Short mmCIF file of C-alpha atoms in Angstrom, two decimals:
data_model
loop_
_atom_site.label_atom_id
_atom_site.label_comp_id
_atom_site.label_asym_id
_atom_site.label_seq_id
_atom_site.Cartn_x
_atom_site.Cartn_y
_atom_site.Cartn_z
CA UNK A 4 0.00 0.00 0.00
CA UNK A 5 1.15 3.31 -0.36
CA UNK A 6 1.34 3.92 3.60
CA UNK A 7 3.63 0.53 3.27
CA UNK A 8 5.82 2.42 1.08
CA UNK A 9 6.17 5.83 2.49
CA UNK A 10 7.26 4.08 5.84
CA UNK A 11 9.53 1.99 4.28
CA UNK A 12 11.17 4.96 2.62
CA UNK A 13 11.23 7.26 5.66
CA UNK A 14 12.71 4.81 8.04
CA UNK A 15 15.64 4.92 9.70
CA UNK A 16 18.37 3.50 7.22
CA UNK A 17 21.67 1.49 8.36
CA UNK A 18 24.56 3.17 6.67
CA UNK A 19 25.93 0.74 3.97
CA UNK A 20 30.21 -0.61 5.24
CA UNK A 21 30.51 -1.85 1.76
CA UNK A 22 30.72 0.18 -1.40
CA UNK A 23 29.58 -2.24 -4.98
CA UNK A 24 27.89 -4.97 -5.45
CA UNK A 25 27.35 -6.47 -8.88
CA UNK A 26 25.81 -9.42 -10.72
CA UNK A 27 25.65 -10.35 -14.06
CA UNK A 28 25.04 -14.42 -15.05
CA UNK A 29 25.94 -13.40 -18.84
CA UNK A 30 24.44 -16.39 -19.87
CA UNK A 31 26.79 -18.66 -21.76
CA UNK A 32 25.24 -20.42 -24.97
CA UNK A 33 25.44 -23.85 -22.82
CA UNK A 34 23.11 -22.64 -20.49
CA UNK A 35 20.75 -24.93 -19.94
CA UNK A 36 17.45 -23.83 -17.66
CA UNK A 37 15.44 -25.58 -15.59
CA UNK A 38 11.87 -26.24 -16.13
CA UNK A 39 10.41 -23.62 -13.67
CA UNK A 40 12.67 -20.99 -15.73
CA UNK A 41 11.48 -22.43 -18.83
CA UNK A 42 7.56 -21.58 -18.04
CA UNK A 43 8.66 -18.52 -16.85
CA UNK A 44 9.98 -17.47 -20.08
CA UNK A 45 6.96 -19.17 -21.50
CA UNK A 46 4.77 -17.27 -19.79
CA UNK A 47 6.21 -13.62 -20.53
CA UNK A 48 5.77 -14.61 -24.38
CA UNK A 49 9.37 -16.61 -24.73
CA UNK A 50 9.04 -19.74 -27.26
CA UNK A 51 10.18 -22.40 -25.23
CA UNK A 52 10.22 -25.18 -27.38
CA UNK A 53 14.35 -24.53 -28.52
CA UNK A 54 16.35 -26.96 -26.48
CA UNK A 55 19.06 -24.50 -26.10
CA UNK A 56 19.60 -21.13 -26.24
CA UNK A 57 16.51 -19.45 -24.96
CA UNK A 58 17.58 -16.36 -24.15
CA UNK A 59 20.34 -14.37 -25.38
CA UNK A 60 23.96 -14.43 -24.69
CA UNK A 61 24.74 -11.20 -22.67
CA UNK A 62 28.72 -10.52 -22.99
CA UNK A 63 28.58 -6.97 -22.51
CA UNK A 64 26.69 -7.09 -18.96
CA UNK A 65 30.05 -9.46 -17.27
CA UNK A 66 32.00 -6.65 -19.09
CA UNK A 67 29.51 -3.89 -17.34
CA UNK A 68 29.94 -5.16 -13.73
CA UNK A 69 33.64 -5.77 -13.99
CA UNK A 70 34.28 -2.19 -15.67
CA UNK A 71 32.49 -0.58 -12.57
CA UNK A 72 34.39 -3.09 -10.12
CA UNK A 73 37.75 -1.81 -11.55
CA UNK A 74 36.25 1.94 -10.95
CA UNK A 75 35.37 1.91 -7.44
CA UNK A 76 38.57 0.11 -7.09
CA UNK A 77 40.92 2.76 -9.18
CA UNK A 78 38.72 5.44 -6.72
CA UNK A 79 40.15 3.47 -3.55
CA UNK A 80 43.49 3.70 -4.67
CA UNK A 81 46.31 0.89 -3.89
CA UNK A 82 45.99 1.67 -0.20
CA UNK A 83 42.28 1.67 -0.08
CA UNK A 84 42.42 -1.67 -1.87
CA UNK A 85 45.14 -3.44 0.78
CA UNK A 86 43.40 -1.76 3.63
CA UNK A 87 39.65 -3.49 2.63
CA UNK A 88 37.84 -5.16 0.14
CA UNK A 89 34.36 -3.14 -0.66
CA UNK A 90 32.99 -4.71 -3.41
CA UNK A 91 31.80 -7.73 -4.52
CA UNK A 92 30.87 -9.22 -8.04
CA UNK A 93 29.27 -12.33 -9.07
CA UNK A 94 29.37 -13.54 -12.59
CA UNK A 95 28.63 -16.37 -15.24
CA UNK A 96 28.15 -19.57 -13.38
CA UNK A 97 28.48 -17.69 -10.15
CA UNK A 98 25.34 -15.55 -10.21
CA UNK A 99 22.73 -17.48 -9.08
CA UNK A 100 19.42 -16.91 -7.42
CA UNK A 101 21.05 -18.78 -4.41
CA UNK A 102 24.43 -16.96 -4.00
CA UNK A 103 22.62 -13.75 -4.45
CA UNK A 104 20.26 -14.78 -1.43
CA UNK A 105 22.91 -15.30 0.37
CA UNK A 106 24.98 -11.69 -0.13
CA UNK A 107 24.62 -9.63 2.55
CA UNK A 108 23.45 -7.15 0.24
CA UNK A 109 21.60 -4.31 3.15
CA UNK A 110 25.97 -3.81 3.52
CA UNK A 111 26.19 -2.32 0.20
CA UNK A 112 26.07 1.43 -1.30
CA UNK A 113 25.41 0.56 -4.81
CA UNK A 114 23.64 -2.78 -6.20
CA UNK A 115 23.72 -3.24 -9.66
CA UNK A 116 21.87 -5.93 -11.65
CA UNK A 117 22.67 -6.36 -14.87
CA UNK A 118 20.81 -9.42 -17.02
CA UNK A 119 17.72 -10.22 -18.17
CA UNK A 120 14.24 -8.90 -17.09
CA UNK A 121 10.72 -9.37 -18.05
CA UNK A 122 7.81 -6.73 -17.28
CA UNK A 123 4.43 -8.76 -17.28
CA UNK A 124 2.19 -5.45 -17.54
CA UNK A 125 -1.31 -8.25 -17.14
CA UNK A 126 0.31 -9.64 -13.94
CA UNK A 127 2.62 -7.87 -11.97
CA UNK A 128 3.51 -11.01 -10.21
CA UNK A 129 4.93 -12.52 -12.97
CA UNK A 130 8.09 -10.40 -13.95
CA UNK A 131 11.04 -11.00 -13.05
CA UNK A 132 14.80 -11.15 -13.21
CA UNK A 133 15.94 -13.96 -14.21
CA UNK A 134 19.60 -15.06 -12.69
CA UNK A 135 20.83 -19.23 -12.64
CA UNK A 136 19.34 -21.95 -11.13
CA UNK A 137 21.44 -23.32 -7.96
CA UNK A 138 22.47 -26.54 -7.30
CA UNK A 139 19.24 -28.31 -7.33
CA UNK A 140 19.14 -28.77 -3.75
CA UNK A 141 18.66 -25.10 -2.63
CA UNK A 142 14.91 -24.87 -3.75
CA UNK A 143 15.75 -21.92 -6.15
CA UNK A 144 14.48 -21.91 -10.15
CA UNK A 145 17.17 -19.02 -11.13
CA UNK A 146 14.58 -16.22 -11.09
CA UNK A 147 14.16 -13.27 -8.92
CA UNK A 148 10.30 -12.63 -9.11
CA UNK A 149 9.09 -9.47 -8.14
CA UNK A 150 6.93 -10.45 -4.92
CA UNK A 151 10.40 -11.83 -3.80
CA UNK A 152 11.98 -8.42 -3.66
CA UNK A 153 9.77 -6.76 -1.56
CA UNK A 154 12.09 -9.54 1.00
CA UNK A 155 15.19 -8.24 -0.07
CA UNK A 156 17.19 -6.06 2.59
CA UNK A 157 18.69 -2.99 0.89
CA UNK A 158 19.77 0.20 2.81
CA UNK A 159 21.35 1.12 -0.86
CA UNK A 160 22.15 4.82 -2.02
CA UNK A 161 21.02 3.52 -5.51
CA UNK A 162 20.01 0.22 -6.73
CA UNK A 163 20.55 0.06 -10.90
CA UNK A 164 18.09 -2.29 -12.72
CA UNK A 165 20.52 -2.45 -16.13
CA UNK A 166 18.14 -4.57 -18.27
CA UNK A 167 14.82 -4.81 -20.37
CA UNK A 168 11.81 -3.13 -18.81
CA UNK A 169 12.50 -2.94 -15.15
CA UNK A 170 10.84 0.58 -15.12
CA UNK A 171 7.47 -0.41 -16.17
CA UNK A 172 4.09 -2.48 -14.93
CA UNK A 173 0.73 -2.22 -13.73
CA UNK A 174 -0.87 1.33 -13.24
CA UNK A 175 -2.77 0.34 -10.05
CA UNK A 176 -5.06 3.38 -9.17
CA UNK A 177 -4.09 4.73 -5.64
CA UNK A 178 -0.50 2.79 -6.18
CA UNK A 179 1.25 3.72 -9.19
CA UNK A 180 3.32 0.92 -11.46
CA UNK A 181 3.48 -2.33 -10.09
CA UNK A 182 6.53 -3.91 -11.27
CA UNK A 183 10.45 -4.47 -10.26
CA UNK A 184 11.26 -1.11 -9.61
CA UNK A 185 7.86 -1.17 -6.65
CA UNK A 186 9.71 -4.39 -4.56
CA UNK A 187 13.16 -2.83 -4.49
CA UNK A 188 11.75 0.53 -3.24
CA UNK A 189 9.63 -1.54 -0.58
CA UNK A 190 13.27 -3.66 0.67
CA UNK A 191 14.94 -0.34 0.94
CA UNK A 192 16.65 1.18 -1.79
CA UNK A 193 16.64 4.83 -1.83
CA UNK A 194 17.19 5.60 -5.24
CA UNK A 195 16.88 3.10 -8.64
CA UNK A 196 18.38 3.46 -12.23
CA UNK A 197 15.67 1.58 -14.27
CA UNK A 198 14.58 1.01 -18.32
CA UNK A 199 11.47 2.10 -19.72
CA UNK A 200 11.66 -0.52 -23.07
CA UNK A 201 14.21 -3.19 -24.26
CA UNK A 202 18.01 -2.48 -24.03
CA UNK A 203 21.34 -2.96 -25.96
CA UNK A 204 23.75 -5.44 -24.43
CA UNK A 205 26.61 -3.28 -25.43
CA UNK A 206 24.82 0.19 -25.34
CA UNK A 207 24.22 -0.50 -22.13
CA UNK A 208 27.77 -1.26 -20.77
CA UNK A 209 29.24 1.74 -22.00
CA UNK A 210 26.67 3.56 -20.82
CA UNK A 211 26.43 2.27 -17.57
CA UNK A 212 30.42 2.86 -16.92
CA UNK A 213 30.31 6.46 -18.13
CA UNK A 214 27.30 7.02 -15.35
CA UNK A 215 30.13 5.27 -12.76
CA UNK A 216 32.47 6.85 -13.88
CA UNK A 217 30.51 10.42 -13.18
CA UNK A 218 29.16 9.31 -9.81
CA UNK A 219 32.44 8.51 -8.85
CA UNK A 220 33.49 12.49 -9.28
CA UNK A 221 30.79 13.15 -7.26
CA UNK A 222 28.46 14.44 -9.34
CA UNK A 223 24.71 13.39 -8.67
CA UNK A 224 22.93 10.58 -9.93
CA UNK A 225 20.33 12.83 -11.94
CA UNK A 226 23.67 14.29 -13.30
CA UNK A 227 25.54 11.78 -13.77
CA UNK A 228 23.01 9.93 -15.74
CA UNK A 229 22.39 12.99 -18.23
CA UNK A 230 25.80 13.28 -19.41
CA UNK A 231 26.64 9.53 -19.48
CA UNK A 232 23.82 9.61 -22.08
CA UNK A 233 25.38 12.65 -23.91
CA UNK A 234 28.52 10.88 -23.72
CA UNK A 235 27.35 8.31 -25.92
CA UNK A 236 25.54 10.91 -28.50
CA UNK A 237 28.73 12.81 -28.53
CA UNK A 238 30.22 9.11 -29.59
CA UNK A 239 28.89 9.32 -32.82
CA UNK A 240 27.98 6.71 -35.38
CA UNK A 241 25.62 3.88 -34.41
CA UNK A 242 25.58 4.63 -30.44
CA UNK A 243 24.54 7.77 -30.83
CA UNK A 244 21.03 6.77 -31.99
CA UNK A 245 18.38 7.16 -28.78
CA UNK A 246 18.06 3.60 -28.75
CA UNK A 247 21.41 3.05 -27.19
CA UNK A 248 21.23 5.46 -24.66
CA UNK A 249 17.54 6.82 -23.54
CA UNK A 250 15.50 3.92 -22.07
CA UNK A 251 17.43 4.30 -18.32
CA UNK A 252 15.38 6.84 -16.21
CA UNK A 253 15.91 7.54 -12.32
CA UNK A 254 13.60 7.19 -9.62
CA UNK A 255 13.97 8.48 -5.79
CA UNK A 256 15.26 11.72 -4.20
#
């Protein structure tokens, strides 16, 4: 409800010890998915019937997270980086639905998801963010559905959705858009980077380290955005086109 939401955004917030966290499964063409994944994707309009393949290779988004790893680490500086390790990455087979569970992720300033997402505009409940499947054993299908992040526990600065959709849903009267972007809100994240339509794998990366890059000088996120995207036009040739560089909007303070 929207008195849910207003308390959860006015309440007293730990302060984050840890500065990035990233994930990014980049889903290697030997992925194979489960069968709960697999009527997930059938569900938000996916043809399922390929035996491998299903969704699409995402190269850029491993490159994305380690990029903006490498930048919070260049900020620390070589003593920073002896003295403490603030950030924390997982990728390919290591980015699972289960290992992300298991971060401590209310200790980090910036979380930054960067795969594949699916906005299911009939029924909120059924987008998602779709990560790996576990082990088998640790009752996880490999997607983060949206009623699950309202469970999260995020005391984040800024919490970037870098994928397809994450900014959009169900206009519920009194409520707003029920989506992604609602849950991570509702588990505590003060600001979020989201998409309003489909994104570029590789668009996206350079993007998304040219906004790092600017919040890293300090500049604000509302700022930082806005001339990451001019970056890109200023680029030239293909990037340049708004496709690249316009779906990513901010929402918070």
């Amino acid at each position: 409800s929207s008195t849910l939401l207003y308390h959860t955004l006015t309440r007293t917030r730990a302060t984050p010890t840890k500065d990035f966290f990233g994930i990014a499964p980049g889903f290697n063409e030997d992925l194979v998915l489960d069968s709960s994944a697999r009527q997930f994707l059938s569900i938000n309009g996916y043809d399922t019937t390929a035996t491998s393949n299903l969704v699409s290779y995402l190269p850029g988004s491993r490159d994305e997270v380690k990029s903006i790893q490498h930048l919070f680490a260049s900020t620390a500086g070589s003593i920073g980086r002896l003295l403490y390790d603030d950030s924390l990455i997982l990728l390919d087979d290591n980015a699972s639905e289960f290992a992300l569970k298991e971060v401590g992720l209310e200790d980090f300033r910036y979380v930054h998801f960067a795969t594949h997402s699916f906005a299911n505009e009939t029924d909120p409940k059924l987008s998602g963010m779709l990560l790996l499947p576990g082990s088998g054993e640790d009752g996880e299908d490999g997607i983060l559905h949206s009623g699950e992040t309202y469970s999260l526990r995020l005391n984040a600065d800024l919490v970037v959705l870098s994928s397809c959709d994450t900014g959009v849903g169900q206009l519920s009267d009194g409520e707003g858009i029920m989506g992604l972007s609602r849950g991570f809100l509702s588990a505590g994240a003060k600001n979020l980077v989201v998409s309003l339509w489909p994104t570029d794998d590789i668009g996206t990366k350079y993007l998304m380290i040219e906004f790092y890059r600017r919040l890293l000088q300090g500049q604000s996120i509302r700022d930082a955005l806005r001339k990451a995207k001019l970056e890109l036009i200023n680029m030239g040739d293909v990037i340049a086109k708004p496709y690249f560089w316009s779906p990513f909007i901010q929402i918070g303070v």
